[in-house]
XYZ file of C-alpha atoms in Angstrom:
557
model
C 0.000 0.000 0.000
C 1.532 3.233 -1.023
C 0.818 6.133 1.499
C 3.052 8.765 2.325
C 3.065 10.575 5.739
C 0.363 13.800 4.331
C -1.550 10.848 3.475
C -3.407 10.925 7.130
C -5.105 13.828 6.596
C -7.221 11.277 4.232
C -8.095 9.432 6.457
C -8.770 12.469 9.622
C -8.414 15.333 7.698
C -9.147 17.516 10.969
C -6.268 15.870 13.399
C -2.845 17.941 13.656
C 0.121 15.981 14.785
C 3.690 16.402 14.782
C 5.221 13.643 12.694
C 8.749 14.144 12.722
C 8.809 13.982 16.810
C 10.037 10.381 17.988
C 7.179 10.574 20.614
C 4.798 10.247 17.962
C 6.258 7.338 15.805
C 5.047 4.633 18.170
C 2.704 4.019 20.621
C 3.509 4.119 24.809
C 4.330 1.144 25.951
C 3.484 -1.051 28.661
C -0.329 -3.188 29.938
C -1.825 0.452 29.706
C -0.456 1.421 25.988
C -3.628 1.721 24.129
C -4.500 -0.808 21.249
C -7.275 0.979 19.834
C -9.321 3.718 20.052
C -12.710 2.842 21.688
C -14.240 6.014 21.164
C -13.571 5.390 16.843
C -16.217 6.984 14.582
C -17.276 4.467 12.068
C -15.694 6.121 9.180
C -18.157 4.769 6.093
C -21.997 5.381 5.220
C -22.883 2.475 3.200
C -23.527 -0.645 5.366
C -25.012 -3.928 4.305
C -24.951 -5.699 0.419
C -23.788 -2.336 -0.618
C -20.402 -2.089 1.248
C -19.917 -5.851 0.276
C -19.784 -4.895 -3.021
C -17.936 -2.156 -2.806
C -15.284 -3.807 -0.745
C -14.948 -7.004 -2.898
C -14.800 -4.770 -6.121
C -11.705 -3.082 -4.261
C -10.376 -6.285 -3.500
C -10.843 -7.435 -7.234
C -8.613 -4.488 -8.651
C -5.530 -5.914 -5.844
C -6.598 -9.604 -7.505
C -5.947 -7.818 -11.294
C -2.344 -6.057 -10.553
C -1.451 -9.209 -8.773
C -2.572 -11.286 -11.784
C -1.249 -9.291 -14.402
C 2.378 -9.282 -12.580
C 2.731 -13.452 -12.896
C 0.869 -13.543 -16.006
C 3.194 -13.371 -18.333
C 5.351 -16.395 -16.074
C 4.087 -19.220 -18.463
C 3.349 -17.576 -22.333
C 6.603 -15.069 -22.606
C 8.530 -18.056 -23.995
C 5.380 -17.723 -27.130
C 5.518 -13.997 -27.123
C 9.032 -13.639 -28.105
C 9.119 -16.411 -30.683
C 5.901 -14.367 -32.137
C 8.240 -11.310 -32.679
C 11.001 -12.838 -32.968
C 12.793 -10.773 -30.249
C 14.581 -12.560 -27.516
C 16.582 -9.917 -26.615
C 14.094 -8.331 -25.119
C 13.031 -11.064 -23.267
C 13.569 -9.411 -19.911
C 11.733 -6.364 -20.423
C 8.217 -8.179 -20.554
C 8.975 -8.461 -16.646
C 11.039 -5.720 -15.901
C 9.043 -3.007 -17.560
C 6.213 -4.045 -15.242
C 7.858 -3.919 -12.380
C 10.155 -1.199 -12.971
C 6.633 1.263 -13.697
C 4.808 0.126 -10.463
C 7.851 0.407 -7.836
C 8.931 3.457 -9.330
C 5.859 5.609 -8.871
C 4.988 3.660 -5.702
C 5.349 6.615 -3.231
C 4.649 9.019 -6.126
C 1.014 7.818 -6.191
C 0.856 7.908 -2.479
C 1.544 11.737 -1.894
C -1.072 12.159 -4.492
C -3.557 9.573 -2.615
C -3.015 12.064 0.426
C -3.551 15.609 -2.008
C -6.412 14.502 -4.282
C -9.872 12.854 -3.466
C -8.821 9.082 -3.178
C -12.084 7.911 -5.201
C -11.330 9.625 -8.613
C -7.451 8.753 -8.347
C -7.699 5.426 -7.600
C -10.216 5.562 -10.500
C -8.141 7.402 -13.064
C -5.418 4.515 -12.241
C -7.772 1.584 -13.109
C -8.550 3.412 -16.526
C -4.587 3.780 -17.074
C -4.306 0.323 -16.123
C -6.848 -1.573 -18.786
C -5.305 1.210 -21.369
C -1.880 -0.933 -20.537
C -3.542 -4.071 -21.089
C -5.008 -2.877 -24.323
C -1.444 -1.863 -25.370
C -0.392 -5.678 -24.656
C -3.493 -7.410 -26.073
C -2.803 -5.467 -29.363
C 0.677 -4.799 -29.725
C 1.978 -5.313 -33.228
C 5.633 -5.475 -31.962
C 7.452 -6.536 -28.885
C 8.854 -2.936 -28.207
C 4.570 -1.924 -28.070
C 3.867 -4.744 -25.955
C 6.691 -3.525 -23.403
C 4.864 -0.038 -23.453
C 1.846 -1.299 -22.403
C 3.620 -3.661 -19.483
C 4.959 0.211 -18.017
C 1.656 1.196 -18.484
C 0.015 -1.454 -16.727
C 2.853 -1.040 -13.831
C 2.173 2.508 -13.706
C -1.481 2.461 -13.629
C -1.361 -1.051 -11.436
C 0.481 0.351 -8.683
C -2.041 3.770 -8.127
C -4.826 0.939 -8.200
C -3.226 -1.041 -5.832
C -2.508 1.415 -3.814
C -5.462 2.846 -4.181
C -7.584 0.229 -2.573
C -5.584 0.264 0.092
C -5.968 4.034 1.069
C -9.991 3.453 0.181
C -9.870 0.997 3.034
C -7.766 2.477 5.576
C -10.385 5.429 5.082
C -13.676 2.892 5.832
C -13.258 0.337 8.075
C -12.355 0.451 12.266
C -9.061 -0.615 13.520
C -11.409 -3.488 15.167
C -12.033 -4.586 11.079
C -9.012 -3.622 9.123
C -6.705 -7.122 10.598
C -10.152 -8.748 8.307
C -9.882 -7.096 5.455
C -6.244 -6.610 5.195
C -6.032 -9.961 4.839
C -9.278 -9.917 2.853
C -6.504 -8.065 0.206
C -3.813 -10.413 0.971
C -6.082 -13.543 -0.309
C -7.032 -11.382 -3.680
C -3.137 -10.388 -3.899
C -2.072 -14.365 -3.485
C -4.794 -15.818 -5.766
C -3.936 -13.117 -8.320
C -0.111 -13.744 -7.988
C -0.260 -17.450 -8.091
C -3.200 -17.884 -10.801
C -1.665 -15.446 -13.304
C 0.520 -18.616 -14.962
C -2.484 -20.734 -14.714
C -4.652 -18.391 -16.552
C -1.832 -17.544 -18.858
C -1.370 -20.713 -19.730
C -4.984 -21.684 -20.456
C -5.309 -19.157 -22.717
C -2.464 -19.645 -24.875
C -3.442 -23.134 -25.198
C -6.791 -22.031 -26.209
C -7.982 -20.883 -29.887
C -7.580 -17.079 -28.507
C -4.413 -17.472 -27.973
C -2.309 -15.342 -25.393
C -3.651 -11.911 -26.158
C -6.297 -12.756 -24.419
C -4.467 -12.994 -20.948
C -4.582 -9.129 -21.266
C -7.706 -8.364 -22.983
C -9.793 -10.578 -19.776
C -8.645 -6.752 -17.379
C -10.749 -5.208 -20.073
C -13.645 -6.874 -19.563
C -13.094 -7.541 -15.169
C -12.578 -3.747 -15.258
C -16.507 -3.556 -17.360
C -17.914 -5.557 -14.735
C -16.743 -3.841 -11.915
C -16.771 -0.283 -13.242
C -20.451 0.397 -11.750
C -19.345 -0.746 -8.446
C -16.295 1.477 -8.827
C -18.163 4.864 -10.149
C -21.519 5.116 -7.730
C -20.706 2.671 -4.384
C -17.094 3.697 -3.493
C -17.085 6.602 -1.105
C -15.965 9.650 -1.898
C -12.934 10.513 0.570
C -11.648 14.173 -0.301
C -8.517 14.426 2.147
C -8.292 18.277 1.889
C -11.400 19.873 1.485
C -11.432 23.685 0.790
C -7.643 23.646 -0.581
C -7.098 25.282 -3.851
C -5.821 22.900 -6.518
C -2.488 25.745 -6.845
C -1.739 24.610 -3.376
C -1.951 21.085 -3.397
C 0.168 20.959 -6.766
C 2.800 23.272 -5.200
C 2.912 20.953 -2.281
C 4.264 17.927 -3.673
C 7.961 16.571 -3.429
C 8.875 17.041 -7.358
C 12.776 16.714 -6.538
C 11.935 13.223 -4.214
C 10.209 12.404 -6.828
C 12.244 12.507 -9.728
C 15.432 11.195 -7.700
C 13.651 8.160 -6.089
C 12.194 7.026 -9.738
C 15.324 7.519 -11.720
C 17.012 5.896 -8.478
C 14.892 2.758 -8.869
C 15.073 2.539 -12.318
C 18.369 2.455 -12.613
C 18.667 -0.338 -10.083
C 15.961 -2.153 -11.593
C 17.936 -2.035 -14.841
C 20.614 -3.028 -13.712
C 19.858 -6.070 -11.366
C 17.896 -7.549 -14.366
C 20.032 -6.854 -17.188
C 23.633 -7.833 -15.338
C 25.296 -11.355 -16.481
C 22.457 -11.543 -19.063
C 21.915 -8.594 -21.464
C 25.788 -7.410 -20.507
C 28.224 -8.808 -18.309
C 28.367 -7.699 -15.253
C 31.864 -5.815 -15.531
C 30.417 -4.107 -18.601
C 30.371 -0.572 -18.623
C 27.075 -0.198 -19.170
C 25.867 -2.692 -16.203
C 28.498 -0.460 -13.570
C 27.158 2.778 -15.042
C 23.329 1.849 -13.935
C 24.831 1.157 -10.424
C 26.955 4.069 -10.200
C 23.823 6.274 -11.197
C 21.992 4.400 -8.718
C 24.390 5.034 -5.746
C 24.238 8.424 -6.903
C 21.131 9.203 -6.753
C 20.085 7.948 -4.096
C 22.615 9.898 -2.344
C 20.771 13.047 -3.696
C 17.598 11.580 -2.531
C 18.882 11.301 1.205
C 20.400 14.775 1.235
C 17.383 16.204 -0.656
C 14.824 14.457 2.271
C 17.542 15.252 5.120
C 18.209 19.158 4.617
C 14.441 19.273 3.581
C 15.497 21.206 0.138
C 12.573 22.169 -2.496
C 10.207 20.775 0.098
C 8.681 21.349 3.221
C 9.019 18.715 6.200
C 5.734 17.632 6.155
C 5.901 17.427 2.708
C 8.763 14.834 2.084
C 8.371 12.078 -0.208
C 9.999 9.230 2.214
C 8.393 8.816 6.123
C 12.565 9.384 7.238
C 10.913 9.380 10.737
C 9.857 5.526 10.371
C 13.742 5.029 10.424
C 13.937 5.409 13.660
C 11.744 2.643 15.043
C 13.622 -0.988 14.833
C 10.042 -2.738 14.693
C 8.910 -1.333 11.214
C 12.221 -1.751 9.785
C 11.880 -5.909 10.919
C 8.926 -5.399 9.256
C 9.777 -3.908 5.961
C 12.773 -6.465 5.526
C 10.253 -9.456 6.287
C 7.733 -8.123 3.838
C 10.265 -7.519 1.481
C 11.916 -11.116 2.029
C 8.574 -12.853 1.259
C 8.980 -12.026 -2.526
C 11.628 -14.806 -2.497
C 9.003 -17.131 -1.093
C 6.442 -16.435 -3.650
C 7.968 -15.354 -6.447
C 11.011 -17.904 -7.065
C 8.072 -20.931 -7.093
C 6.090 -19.344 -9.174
C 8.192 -18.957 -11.834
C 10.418 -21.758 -11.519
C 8.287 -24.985 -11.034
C 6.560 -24.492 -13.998
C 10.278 -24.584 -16.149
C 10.985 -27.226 -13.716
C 8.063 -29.331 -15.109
C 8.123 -28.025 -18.759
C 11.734 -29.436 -18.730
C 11.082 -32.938 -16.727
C 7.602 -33.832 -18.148
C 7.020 -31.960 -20.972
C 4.073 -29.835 -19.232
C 2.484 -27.437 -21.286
C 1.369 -23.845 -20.861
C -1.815 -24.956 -18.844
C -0.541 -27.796 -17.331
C 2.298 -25.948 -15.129
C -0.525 -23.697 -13.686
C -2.690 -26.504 -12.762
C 0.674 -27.810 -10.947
C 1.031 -24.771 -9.274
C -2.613 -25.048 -7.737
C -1.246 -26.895 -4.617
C 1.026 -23.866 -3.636
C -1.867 -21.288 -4.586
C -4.196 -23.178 -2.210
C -1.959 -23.017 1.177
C -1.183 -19.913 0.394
C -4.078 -18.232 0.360
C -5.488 -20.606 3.126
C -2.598 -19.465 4.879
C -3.138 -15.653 4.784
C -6.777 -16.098 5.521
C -6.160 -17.513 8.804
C -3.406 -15.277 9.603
C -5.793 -12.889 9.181
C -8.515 -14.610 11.415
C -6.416 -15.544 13.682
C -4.460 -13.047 14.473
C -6.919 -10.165 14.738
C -8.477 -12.776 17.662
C -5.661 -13.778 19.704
C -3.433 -10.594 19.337
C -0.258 -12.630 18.963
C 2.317 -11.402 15.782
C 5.551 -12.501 16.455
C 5.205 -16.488 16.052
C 3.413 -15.721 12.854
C 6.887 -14.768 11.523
C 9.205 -17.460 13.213
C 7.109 -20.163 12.753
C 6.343 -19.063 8.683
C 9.904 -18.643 8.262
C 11.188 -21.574 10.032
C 8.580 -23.491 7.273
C 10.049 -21.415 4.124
C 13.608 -22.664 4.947
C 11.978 -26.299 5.061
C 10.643 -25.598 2.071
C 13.129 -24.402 0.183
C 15.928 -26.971 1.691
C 14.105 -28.984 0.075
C 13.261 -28.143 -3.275
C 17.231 -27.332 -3.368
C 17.492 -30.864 -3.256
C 15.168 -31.920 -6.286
C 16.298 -33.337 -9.160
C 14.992 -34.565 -12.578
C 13.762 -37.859 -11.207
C 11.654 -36.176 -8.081
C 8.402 -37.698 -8.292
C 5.409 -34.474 -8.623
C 3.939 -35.547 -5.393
C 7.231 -34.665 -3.440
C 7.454 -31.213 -5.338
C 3.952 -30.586 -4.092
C 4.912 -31.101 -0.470
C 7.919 -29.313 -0.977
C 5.825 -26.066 -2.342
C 3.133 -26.506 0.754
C 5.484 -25.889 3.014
C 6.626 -22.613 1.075
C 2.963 -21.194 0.659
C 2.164 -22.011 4.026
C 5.026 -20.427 5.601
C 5.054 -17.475 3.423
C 1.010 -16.871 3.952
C 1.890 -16.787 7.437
C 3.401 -13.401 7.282
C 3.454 -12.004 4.036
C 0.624 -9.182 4.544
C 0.718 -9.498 8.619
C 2.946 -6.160 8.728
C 0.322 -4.225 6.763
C -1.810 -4.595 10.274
C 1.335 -4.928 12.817
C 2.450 -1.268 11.580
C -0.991 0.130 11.825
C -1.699 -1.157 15.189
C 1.998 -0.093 16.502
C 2.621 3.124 15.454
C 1.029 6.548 16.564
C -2.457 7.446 15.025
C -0.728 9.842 12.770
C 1.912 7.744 11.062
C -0.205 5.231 10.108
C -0.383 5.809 6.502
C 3.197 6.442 6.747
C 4.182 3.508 7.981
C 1.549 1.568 5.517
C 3.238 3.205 2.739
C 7.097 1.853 3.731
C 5.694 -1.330 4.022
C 4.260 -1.149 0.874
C 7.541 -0.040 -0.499
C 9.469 -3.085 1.020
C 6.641 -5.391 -0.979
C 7.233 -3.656 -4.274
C 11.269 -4.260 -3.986
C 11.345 -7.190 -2.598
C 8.987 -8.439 -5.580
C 11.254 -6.515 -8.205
C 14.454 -7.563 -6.556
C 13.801 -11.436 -5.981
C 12.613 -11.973 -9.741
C 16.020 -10.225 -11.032
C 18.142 -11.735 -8.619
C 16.365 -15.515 -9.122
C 16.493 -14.944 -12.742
C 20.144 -13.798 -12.651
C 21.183 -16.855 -10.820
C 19.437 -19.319 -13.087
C 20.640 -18.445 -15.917
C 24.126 -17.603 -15.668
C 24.528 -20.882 -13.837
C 22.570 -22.641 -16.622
C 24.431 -20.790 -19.493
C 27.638 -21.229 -17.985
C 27.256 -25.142 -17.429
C 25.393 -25.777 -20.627
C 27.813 -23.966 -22.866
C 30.940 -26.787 -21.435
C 28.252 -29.273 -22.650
C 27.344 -28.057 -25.979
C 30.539 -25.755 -26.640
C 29.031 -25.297 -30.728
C 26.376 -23.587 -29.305
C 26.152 -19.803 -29.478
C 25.268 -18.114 -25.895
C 21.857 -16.908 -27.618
C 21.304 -20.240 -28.155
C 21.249 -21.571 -24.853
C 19.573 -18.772 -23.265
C 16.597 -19.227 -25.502
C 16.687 -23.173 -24.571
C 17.356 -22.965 -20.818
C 14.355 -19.905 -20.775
C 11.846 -22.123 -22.275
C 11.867 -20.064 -25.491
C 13.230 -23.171 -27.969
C 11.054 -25.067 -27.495
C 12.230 -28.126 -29.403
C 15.885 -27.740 -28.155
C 16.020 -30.796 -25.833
C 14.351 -33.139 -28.406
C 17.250 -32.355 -30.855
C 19.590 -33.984 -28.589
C 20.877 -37.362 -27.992
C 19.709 -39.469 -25.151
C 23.074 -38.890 -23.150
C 23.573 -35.128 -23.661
C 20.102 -34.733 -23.041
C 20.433 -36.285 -19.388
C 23.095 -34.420 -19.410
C 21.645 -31.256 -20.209
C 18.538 -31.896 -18.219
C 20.921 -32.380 -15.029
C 22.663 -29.191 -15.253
C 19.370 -27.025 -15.767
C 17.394 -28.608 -12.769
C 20.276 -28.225 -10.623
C 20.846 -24.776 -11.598
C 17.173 -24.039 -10.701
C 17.827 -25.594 -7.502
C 20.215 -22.510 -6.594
C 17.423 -20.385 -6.675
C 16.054 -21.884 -3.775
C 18.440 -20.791 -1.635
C 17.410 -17.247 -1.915
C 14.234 -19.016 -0.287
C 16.117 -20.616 2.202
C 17.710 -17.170 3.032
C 14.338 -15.121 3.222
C 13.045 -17.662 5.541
C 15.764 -17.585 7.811
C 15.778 -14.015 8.273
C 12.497 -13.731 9.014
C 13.122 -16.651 11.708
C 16.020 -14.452 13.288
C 14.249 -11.253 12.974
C 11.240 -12.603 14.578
C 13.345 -13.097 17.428
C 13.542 -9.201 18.385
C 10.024 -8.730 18.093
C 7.960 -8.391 21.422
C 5.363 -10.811 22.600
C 2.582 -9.055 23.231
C -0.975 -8.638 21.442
C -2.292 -5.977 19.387
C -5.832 -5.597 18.213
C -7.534 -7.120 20.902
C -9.022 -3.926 22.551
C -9.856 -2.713 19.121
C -11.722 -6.135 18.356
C -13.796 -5.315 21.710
C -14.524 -2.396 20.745
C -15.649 -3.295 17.467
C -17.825 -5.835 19.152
């Protein structure tokens, strides 16, 4: 969720508090600290089928950014032989990405400026525009287009329904429906290859896994125009003053920051070697910027302090940093699955498109199983911290031992093996969305919503590149001593996915061979989910025991 610390006055647009005091960033402590306000307005005035609708049509928009982001995981290998473009290969992913964590923040100071309903709005129209883009894109450089696009527009409807939320429901209810989101957000995430996959085996072909926003968006667009409520955050305020308000320098210096990162972290070892200059002069720009960015947001300069683009005053409170490196460490546990057991069976059993996604189904299912009664359960009985030791301590089970598979694992084990991922992972993966809101003073809330929701967007960008990175290099690298007549485009198009017919050209030897060396290099992938989970495990350690919620749930009845 991105919200940035004006973003409260959304949500109480008549409270004044000082954020940048360290009083203020979390709650008192000790039995009399209060867990929620008792006294809480209830903030909405639609009740009954009317807010049900409203809220699951919010809820549907998460489902569509989550789906479009995995999409793509199962029918880019049939997109680039269509254009004939394997070069850009990458960029179907990392434009995505690269649009949505880029203006993450962006879209939150303008969440916090401009009435939330017609923004988040304006973002779902920017979004299906994107999709169009893809569905119809003559060439591969259109197609990437409309994947920015989609990011761009994707992440202000994302974070979007988020603000819309934190605006209606009680502290008592928003545990519920955060991980209301979180289920949306994992079936979206894992059912994108599915879906992808069904529809390129169909007669419509793979166009059509970007058309079906279109016609989700139709459906939902009543819901969206006359049942969402109408939040205004600053009421009164000329639209010269809100415009002059905003952080253009943080701005501009976070999203060239990120981009350049992005760029680089996907394109090093694969596009250019790592030592090339173009690969050391995206992370030198990187560095560099973000350099300016912390000297712009430290001396305050072209902004004023309650005006800055990054909550700096979250830094300052150890239990939402645990947070944002847990929240970013789940990517590994979602993301490196997702993508990988579906090459895993395409190589092994010759699984199709559809077929991968229907063997992902076992990993969708905890997962979302596993949010939903993180969710339950945790708004009831308080309790946060074995959430994450317990979830993590399962993710480093999990990915132990899918580092051990190899060609000859039967399916059944790899389905066991993925369990454990999606249910450790579901234990925590959108818990610090309600942690943060419960622990920190009234007034960073948003705030501290929005760093969290930064930490999801990089660690989702980050764990793709750095997976993807490690795969192939290792593949490349151990297939090219195998085949030595074989050109290095070559065997990245075979180890990808994208020649299709590579391993059938080979001899029964070399093909074992061959078939060794790429399941074993997808194995070292895993260990990025071995790492995540671990953290987590150790970081868990240095979070309190105590409850949260419960006084709100009381007071919610």
């Amino acid at each position: 969720m991105a919200l940035d610390h004006n973003s409260y006055t959304a949500v109480n647009p008549n409270h004044s508090v000082d954020l940048q005091s360290p009083r203020n960033l979390e709650k008192p402590e000790g039995p009399s600290a209060p867990q929620g306000d008792l006294s809480e307005p209830f903030p909405r005035d639609i009740t009954g089928w009317k807010w049900a609708v409203a809220a699951f049509t919010l809820c549907s928009s998460i489902f569509l950014y989550s789906l479009d982001g995995t999409i793509v995981a199962v029918i880019q290998a049939t997109i680039v032989a269509e254009f004939d473009s394997l070069n850009n290969l990458a960029w179907i992913n990392v434009g995505f990405l690269m649009g949505g964590t880029a203006f993450n923040m962006v879209w939150g100071q303008v969440y916090g400026q401009f009435n939330s309903k017609w923004v988040y709005i304006f973002n779902v129209v920017l979004f299906e525009i994107g999709s169009a883009i893809c569905g119809a894109a003559p060439t591969m450089d259109a197609l990437i287009v409309g994947r920015v696009i989609c990011g761009i527009g994707g992440s202000g409807l994302y974070n979007g329904a988020f603000t819309l939320i934190s605006q209606t429901t009680t502290m008592a209810e928003r545990p519920l429906y955060v991980s209301g989101t979180g289920f949306t957000w994992g079936l979206g995430t894992v059912l994108g290859p599915l879906v992808g996959g069904a529809f390129q085996e169909s007669k419509v072909g793979w166009r059509w896994a970007f058309y079906i926003n279109l016609f989700i968006g139709v459906v939902c667009a009543p819901a969206w125009l006359f049942l969402i409520p109408s939040k205004n955050p600053r009421p009164g305020v000329p639209l010269k003053t809100r415009l002059r308000e905003f952080d253009y320098a943080g701005m501009l210096l976070l999203m060239s920051c990120l981009v350049c990162l992005i760029m680089a972290i996907n394109f090093g070892g694969l596009t250019y070697p790592w030592k090339s200059g173009q690969i050391i002069g995206l992370f030198v720009a990187a560095g560099v910027l973000f350099l300016l960015l912390a000297f712009q947001q430290g001396l305050t300069l072209f902004v004023t302090l309650p005006r800055r683009l990054i909550p700096v005053q979250l830094i300052r409170s150890p239990l939402i940093l645990m947070l944002f490196a847990c929240t970013s460490a789940s990517a590994a546990g979602v993301f490196v699955p997702i993508f990988f057991v579906p090459l895993f069976f395409q190589f092994t059993r010759g699984s199709d498109a559809f077929e991968t996604g229907v063997q992902l189904l076992p990993l969708i299912i905890c997962l979302i199983f596993s949010i939903g009664v993180n969710g339950a359960l945790m708004a009831k009985f308080g309790y946060y911290m074995p959430w994450y030791l317990l979830g993590g301590l399962l993710c480093v089970a999990g990915g132990a031992l899918m580092y051990t598979v190899d060609q000859y694992t039967s399916a059944g084990h790899i389905y066991a093996y993925t369990v454990l991922i999606g249910i450790g992972v579901g234990m925590w993966i959108q818990a610090a969305f309600s942690v943060a809101q419960a622990k920190v003073d009234t007034g960073n809330v948003p705030a501290a919503i929005g760093f969290i929701t930064l930490a999801q967007f990089l660690g989702n960008t980050m764990a793709l590149a750095i997976a993807n990175s490690i795969f192939l290099n290792l593949a490349e690298s151990r297939v090219q001593e195998l085949l030595p007549e074989l050109s290095p485009k070559q065997i990245e198009a075979a180890i990808s996915g994208v020649a299709v017919n590579f391993m059938k050209g080979l001899n029964q030897k070399v093909r074992a061979q061959v078939l060794e060396t790429i399941v074993t290099s997808m194995g070292t992938t895993y260990i990025l989910v071995m790492v995540a989970g671990a953290l987590v495990s150790v970081l868990s350690l240095f979070m309190k025991r105590e409850k949260l919620f419960i006084t709100a749930v009381m007071a919610g009845g």
